[in-house]
Structure formats: C-alpha cells, structure tokens
Tab-separated table of C-alpha atoms and ligand atoms in Angstrom:
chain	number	residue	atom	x	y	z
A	1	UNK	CA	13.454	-24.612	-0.839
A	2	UNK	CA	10.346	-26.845	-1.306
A	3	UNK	CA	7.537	-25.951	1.027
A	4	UNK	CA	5.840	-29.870	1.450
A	5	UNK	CA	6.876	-32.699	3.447
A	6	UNK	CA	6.041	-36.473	2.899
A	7	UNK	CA	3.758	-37.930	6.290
A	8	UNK	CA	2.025	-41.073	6.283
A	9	UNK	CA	2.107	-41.391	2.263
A	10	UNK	CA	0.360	-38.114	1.788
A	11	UNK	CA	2.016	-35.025	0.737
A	12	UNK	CA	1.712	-32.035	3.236
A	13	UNK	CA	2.565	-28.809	1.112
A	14	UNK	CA	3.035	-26.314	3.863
A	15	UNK	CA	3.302	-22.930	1.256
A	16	UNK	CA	0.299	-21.326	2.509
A	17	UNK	CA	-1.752	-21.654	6.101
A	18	UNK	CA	-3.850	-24.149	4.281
A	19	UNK	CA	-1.301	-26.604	5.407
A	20	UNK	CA	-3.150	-28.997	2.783
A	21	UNK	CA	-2.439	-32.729	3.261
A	22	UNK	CA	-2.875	-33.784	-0.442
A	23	UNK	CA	-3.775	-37.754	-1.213
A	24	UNK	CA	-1.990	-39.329	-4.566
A	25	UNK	CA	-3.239	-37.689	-7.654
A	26	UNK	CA	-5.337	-34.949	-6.024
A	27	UNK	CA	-5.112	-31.061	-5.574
A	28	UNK	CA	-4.648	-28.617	-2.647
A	29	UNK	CA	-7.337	-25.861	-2.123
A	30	UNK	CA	-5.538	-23.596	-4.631
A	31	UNK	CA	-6.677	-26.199	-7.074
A	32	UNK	CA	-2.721	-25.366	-8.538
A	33	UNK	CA	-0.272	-27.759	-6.138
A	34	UNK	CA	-1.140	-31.387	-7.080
A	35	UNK	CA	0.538	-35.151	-5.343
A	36	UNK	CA	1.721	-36.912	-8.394
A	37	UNK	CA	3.011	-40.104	-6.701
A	38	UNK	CA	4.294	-38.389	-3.500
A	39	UNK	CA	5.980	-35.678	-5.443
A	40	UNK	CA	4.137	-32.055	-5.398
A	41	UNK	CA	3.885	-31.083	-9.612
A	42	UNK	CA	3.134	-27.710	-10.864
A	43	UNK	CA	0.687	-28.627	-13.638
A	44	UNK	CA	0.432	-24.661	-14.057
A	45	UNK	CA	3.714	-23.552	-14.070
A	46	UNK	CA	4.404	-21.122	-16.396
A	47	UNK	CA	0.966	-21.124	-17.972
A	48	UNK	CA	-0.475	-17.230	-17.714
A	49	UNK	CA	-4.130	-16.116	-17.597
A	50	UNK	CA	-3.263	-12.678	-19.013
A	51	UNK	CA	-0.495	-10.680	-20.207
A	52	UNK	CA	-1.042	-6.672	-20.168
A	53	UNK	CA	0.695	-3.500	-20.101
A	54	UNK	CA	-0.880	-1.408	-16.953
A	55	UNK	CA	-0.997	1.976	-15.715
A	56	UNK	CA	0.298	1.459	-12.054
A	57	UNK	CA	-1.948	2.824	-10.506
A	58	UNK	CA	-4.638	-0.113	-11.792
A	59	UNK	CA	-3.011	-2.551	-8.964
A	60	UNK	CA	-3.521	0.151	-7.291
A	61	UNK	CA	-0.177	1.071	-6.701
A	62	UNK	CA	-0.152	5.248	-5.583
A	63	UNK	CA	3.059	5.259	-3.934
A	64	UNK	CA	5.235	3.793	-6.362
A	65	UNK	CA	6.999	5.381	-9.190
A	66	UNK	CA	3.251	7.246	-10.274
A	67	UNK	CA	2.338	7.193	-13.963
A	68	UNK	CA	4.783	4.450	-14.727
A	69	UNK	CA	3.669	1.522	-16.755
A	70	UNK	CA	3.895	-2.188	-15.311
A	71	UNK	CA	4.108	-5.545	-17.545
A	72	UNK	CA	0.972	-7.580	-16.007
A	73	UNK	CA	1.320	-11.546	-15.538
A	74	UNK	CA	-2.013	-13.250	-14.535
A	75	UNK	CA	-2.156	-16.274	-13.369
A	76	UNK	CA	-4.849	-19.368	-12.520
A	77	UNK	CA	-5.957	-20.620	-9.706
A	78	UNK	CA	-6.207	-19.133	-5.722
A	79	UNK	CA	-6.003	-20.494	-1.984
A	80	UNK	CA	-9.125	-18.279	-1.194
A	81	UNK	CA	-13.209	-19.173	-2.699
A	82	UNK	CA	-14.681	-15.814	-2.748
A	83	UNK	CA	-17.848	-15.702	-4.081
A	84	UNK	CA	-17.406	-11.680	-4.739
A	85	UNK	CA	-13.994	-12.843	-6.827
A	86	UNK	CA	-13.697	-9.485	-9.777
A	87	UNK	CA	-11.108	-12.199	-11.794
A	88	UNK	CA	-13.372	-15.680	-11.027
A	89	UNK	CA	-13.086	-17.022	-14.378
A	90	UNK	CA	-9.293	-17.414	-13.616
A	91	UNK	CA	-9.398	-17.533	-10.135
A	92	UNK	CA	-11.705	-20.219	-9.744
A	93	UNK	CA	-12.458	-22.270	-12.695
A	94	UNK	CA	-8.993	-23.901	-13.888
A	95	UNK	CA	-9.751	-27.157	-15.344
A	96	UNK	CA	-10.155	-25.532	-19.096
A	97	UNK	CA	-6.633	-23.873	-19.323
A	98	UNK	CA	-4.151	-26.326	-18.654
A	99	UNK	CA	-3.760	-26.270	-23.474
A	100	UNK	CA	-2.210	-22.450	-22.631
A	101	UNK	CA	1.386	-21.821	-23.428
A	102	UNK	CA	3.815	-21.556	-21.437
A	103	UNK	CA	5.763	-18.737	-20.767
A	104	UNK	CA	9.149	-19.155	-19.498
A	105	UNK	CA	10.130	-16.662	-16.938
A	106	UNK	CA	13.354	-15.441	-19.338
A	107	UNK	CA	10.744	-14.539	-22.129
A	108	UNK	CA	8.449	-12.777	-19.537
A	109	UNK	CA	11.370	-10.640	-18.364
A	110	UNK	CA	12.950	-10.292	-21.757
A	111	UNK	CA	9.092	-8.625	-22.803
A	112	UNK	CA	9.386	-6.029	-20.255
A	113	UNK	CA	12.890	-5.652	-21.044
A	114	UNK	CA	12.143	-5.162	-24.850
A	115	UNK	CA	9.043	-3.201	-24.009
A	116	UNK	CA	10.831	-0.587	-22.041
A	117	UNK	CA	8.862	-1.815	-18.951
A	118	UNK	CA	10.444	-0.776	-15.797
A	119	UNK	CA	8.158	-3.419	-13.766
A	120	UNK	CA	6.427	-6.858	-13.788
A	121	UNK	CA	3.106	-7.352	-11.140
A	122	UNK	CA	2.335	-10.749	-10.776
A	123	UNK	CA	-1.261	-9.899	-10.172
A	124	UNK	CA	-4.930	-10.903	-11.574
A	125	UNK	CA	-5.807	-14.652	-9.719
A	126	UNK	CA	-3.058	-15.143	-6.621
A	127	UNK	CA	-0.033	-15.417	-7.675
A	128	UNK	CA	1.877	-16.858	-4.617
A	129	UNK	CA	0.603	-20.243	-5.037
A	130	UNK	CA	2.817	-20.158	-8.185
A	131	UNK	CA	5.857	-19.227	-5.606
A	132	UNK	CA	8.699	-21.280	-7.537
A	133	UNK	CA	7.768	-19.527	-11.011
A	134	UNK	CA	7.402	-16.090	-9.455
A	135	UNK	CA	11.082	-16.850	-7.453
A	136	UNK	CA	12.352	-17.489	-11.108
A	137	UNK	CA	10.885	-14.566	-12.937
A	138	UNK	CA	11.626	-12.251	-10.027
A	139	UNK	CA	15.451	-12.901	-9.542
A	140	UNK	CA	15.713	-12.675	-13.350
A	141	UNK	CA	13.874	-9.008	-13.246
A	142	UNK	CA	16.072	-8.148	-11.111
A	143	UNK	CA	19.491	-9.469	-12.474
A	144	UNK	CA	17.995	-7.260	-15.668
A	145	UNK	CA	16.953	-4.573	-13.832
A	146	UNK	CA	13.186	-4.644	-13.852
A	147	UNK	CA	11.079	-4.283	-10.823
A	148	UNK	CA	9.233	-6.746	-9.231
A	149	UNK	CA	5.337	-6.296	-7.678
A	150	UNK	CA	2.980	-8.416	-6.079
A	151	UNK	CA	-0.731	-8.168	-6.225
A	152	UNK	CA	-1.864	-10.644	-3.892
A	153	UNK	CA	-4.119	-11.877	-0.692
A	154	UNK	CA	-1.289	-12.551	1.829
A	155	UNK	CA	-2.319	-16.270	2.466
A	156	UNK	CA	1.302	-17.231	2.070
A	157	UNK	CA	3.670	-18.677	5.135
A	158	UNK	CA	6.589	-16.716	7.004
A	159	UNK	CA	9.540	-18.470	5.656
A	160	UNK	CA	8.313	-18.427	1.891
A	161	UNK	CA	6.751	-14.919	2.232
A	162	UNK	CA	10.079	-14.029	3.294
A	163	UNK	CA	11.571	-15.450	0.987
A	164	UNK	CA	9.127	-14.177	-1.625
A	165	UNK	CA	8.971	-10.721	-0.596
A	166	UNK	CA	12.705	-10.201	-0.160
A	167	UNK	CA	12.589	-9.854	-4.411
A	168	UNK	CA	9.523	-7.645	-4.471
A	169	UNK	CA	10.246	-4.071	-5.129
A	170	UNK	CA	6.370	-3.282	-3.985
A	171	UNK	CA	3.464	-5.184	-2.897
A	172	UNK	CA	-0.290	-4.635	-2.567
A	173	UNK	CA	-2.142	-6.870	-0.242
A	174	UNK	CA	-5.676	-7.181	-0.720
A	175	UNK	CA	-6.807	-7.304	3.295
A	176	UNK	CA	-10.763	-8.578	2.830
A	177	UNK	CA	-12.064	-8.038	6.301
A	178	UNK	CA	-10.997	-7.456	9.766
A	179	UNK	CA	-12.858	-10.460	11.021
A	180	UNK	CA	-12.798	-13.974	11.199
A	181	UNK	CA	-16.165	-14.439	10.301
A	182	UNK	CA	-15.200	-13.004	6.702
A	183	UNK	CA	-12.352	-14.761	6.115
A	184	UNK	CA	-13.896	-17.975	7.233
A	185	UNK	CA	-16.761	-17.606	4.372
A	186	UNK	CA	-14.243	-17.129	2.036
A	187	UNK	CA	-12.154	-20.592	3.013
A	188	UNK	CA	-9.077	-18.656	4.925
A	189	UNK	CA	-7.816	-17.009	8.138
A	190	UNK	CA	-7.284	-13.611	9.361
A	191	UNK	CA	-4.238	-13.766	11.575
A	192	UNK	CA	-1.934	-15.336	8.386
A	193	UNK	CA	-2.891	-12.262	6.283
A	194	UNK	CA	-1.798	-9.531	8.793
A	195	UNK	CA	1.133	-11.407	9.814
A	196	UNK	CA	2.151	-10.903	6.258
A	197	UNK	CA	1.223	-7.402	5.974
A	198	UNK	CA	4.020	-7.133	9.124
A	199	UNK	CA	6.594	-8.726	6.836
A	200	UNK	CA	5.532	-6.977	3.831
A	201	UNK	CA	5.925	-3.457	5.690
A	202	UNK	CA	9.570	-4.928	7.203
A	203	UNK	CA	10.619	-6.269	3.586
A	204	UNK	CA	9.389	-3.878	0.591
A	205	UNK	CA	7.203	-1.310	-0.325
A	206	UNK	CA	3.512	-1.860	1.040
A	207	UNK	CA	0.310	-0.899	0.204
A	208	UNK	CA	-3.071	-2.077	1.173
A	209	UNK	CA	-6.126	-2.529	-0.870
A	210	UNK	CA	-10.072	-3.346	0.939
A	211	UNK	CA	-13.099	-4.162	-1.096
A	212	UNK	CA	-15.681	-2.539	0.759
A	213	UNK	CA	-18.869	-4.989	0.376
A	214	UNK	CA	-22.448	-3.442	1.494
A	215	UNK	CA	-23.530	-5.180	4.874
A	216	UNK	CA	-20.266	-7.526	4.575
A	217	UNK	CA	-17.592	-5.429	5.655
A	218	UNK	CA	-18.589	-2.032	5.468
A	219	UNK	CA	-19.114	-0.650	8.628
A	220	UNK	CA	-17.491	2.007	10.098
A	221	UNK	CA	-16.143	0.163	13.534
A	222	UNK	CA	-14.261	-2.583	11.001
A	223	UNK	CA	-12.554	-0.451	8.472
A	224	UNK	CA	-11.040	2.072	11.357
A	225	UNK	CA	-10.036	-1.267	12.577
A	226	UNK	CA	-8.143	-1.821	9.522
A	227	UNK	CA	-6.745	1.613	9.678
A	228	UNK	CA	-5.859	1.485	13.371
A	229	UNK	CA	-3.741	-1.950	12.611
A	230	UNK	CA	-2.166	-0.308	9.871
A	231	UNK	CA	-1.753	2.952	11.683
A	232	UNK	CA	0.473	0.993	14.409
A	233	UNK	CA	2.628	-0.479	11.501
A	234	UNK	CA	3.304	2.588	9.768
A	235	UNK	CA	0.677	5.878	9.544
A	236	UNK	CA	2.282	6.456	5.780
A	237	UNK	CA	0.617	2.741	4.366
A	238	UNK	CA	-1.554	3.608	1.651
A	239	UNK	CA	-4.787	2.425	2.127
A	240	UNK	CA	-6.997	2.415	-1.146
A	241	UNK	CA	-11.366	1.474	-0.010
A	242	UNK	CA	-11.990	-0.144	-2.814
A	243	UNK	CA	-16.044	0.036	-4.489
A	244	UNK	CA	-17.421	-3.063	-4.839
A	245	UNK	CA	-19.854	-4.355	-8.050
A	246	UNK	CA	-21.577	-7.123	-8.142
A	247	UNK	CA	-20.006	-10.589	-9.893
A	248	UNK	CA	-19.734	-14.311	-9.840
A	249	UNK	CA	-22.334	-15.584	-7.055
A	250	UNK	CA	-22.907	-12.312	-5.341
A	251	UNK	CA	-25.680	-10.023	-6.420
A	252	UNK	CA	-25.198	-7.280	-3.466
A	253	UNK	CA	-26.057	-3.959	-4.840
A	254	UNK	CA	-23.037	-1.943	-5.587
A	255	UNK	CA	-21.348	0.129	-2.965
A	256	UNK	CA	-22.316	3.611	-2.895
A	257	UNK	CA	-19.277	5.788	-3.823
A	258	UNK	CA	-21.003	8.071	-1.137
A	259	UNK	CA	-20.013	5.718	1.561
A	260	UNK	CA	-16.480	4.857	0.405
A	261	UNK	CA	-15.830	8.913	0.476
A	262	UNK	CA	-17.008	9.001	3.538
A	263	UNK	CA	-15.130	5.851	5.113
A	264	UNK	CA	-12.356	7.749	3.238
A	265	UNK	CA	-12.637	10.417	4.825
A	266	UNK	CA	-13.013	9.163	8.434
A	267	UNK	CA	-9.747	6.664	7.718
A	268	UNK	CA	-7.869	9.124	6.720
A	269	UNK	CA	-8.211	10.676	10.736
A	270	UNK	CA	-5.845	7.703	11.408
A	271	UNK	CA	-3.471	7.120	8.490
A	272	UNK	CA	-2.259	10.191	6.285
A	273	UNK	CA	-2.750	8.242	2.773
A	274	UNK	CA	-6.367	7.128	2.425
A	275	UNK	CA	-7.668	6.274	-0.851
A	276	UNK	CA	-10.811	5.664	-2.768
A	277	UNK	CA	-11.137	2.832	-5.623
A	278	UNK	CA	-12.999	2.262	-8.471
A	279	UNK	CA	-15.143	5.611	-7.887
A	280	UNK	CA	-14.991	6.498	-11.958
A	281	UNK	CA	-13.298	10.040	-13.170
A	282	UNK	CA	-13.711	11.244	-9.571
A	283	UNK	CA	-9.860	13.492	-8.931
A	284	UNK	CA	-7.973	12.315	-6.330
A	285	UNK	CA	-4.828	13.955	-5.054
A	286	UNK	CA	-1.875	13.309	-3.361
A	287	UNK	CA	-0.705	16.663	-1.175
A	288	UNK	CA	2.680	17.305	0.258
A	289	UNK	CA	2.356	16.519	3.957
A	290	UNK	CA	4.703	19.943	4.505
A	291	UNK	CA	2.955	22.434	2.241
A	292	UNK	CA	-0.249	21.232	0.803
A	293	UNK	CA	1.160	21.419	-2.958
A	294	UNK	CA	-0.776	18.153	-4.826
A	295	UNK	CA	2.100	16.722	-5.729
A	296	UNK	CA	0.312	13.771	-7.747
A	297	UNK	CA	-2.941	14.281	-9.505
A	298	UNK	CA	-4.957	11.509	-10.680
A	299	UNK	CA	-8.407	11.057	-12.541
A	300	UNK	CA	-9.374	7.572	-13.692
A	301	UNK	CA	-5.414	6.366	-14.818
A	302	UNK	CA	-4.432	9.348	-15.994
A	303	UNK	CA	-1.876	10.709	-14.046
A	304	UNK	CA	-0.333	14.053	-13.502
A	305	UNK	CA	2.743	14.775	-11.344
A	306	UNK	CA	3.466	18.171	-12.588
A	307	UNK	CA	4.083	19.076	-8.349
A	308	UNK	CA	7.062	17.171	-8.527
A	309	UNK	CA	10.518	18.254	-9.871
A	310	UNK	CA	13.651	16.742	-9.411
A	311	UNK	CA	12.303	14.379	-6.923
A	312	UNK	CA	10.939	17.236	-4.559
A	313	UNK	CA	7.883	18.998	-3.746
A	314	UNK	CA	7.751	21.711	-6.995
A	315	UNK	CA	6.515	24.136	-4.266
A	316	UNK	CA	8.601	23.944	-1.300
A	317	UNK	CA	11.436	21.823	-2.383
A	318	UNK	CA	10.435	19.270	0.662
A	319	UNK	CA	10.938	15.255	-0.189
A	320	UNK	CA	8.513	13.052	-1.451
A	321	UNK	CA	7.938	9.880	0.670
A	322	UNK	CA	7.723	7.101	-2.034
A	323	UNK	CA	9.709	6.179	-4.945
A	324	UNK	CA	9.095	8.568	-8.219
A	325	UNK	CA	10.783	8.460	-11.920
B	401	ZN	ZN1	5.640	20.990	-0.503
C-alpha cells in the first residue's frame, strides 16, 4: 500500500503524523520522501548509513534471545530534529550520501544468512521512513528465516505501523519524553508515539528505551510517568534509562549515572524490568522473578546466561519470560 494521496496538485504522504503536504520537487520533514512530479520517489532507497554486526544488547535489546548477535542496517534521514541526536551525522545531514551503494534487500538478507546471523535491526537514523525497503527486507528475513528488529522513534501511522510491525520479531521504541513540550522542541507529537507503543506491545516483542537529559526530562514525576503508562500496558516491558552525553547542538553536562540508578531504582517499584544504559562496565542482572537466580548477567556487552538451561531457570527449573537460544 502507498501511504500519500494526490490533493490540490500537492502530494500528501500520510506515513507518519507529519501528514506532510509536499510541493513538486521538494522533501517531507524526514528530508527522505520527495514529490517528483506528483509521484512520491525514494531517492534513498536502499542506500545504508552503516552495516555492523551487534551484540543485542547494543539496541538495547535485554529480553530477546540475550548474547545473540544482530546484522545492523543504518539508514539516513529522520521525521524527528533533535538537537541531542547520538547518530546526527546520518540522521540529520543527508544531502552528501545520496553517491552510496545500494543495497538490495536480497543481498542484506543473504549477509545475515551467510554470516550465520539469526537477526537484522533496522536501527541507527529512523528507519520507518524507509517503510517500503524495510517491508522488502523484512518479508525476505523471514521467508529465510532471519529475525526482524526495529530500532526506532514510533512516529509512524496505525495502518503502516501495523503493517510494519506485523514482520518485526522485536522492537525498541525510543519514548523521548512524557510531555508535549519535549516532543514539540524536537518537531513531533507525543500521543502518535504511545499509540504505537500500544500496537507494538499487541503485535511483537517490545521494549522501551528513554534518554534521560539533565533538566530536560529527568525528573522523577515524568519518568514514573513513563513507567506508570507502561506499567498499564504490560508490568514485564523492559524499560532501559538511558545516560545521556553531550553531542550535535547540545552541550548539557552528562547525566550522572548516580541519578539514572536511582530513577532505576524508583521505576523499577512500578515495572519488574528496569534498566540502566550507557553506565560503562557497571553489572547488571536479570533475576528470576520466582527464585532470585540471575538468570542473565551482563557487564558492558558481554553477556553471561550461565542461569539458564534448557530454556529454564538453572535453579528452580521455573520459565523464562522472553525468547532465549
Ligand atoms: Zn528460578
């Protein structure tokens, strides 16, 4: 299905909230989605920022198959302008790539299938403003059994994040703030964003990633907001607080990991898997929620998930509640 629509000799392309009503020749927001004489082109289809092999739990990704490996695609362009962006080079400065190859989605799949890759994340810059190559590469994953996961921000509509995250295996969404006034600086909307963190939950695997900014988003009232609306969803969404460091136009002083532990450790009053990010060698467990056992161990990306056998808790034999190897 093509998300745009012809109106008054402008081209609305209705993918994500943006709803951007494109004139001849010119761009949506995502800088990606162009009007080439009332038709929408893809001048970046295909064309990938980055190609990596990843420890999973670098998306973060806790709950999924831990200590796997995961076939990275990067991408240009996004819908959002934040001025904190970790990836801005891609993200927001696209006019100097368009020489890059392009990779069609049967050679991207065939890599991880060569590899020995069990997954692909289409991840780095947002990826679902390249929906119609990510369709492609995902339902050829899957016809060779390979995984699909999606790093993204969740500015995407219902009926193509539907269709999107029907062929996801796993997603992380990347959920900024818990106000409007956030989202707003950063050119989006909150309401889109947790609508898709609904679907997501409905459709595939879900976790949730916030980059906890100093004096931005940091206080305590917002982020047991976030874990509140993610407690009603499900109380077993991972939740990883994410350290912040300053790049691209902000020059905030990092956040102190002091404070994420301790936002941490409040969250995790309302959800049962709260996680800290980017907080260096620092060990952080999972524990079986009927015995205690740490069932996954993990310190920087190495991994350890000697508390599992066979799929069960190597202590008490009780299940484990997210896909393992
Ligand atoms: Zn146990």
């Amino acid at each position: 299905m093509a998300y745009s629509e012809d109106v008054h000799e402008k081209l609305i392309c209705n993918l994500c909230p943006h709803n951007c009503v494109i004139s001849n020749e010119q761009y949506g927001i995502c800088s990606i989605r162009k009007n080439e004489n009332m038709k929408l082109e893809l001048p970046f289809y295909g064309l990938l920022s980055a190609l990596n092999i990843d420890p999973i739990e670098k998306k973060p990704l806790y709950h999924y198959y831990p200590g796997s490996s995961i076939l990275s695609a990067g991408f240009y362009g996004c819908n959002f302008h934040c001025p904190f962006c970790q990836n801005y080079q891609i993200s927001q400065e696209t006019e100097s790539v368009k020489s890059k190859k392009y990779t069609p989605p049967l050679e991207l799949v065939q890599l991880a299938v060569n590899e020995g890759i069990p997954s692909i994340a289409y991840t780095y810059s947002e990826p679902v403003i390249h929906f119609e190559y990510i369709m492609e590469c995902a339902e050829l994953a899957h016809s060779n059994n390979i995984r699909n996961v999606l790093i993204t921000n969740g500015y995407l509509n219902p009926l193509p994040a539907k269709e999107l995250l029907s062929l996801m295996d796993g997603v992380n969404v990347d959920l900024k703030s818990f106000t409007e006034s956030f989202y707003h600086k950063i050119g989006g909307s909150l309401e889109p964003v947790k609508e898709f963190i609904r679907l997501a939950s409905e459709l595939t695997h879900l976790e949730v990633t916030t980059l906890v900014i100093p004096g931005e988003n940091d206080s305590e009232k917002e982020i047991m907001s976030i874990a509140e609306f993610l407690a009603d969803i499900d109380t077993d969404i991972p939740l990883h607080l994410s350290c912040y460091y300053p790049v691209y136009k902000y020059k905030t002083p990092p956040t102190s990991i002091d404070s994420v532990l301790s936002l941490t450790e409040k969250a995790s009053h309302i959800l049962n898997f709260v996680y800290p990010g980017n907080v260096g060698l620092k060990e952080i467990n999972t524990k079986c929620s009927e015995c205690g056992n740490t069932i996954v161990s993990r310190k920087g990306y190495s991994v350890s998930t000697t508390g599992i056998i066979n799929g069960k808790c190597s202590k008490c034999g009780g299940g484990i509640p997210f896909p393992v190897n």
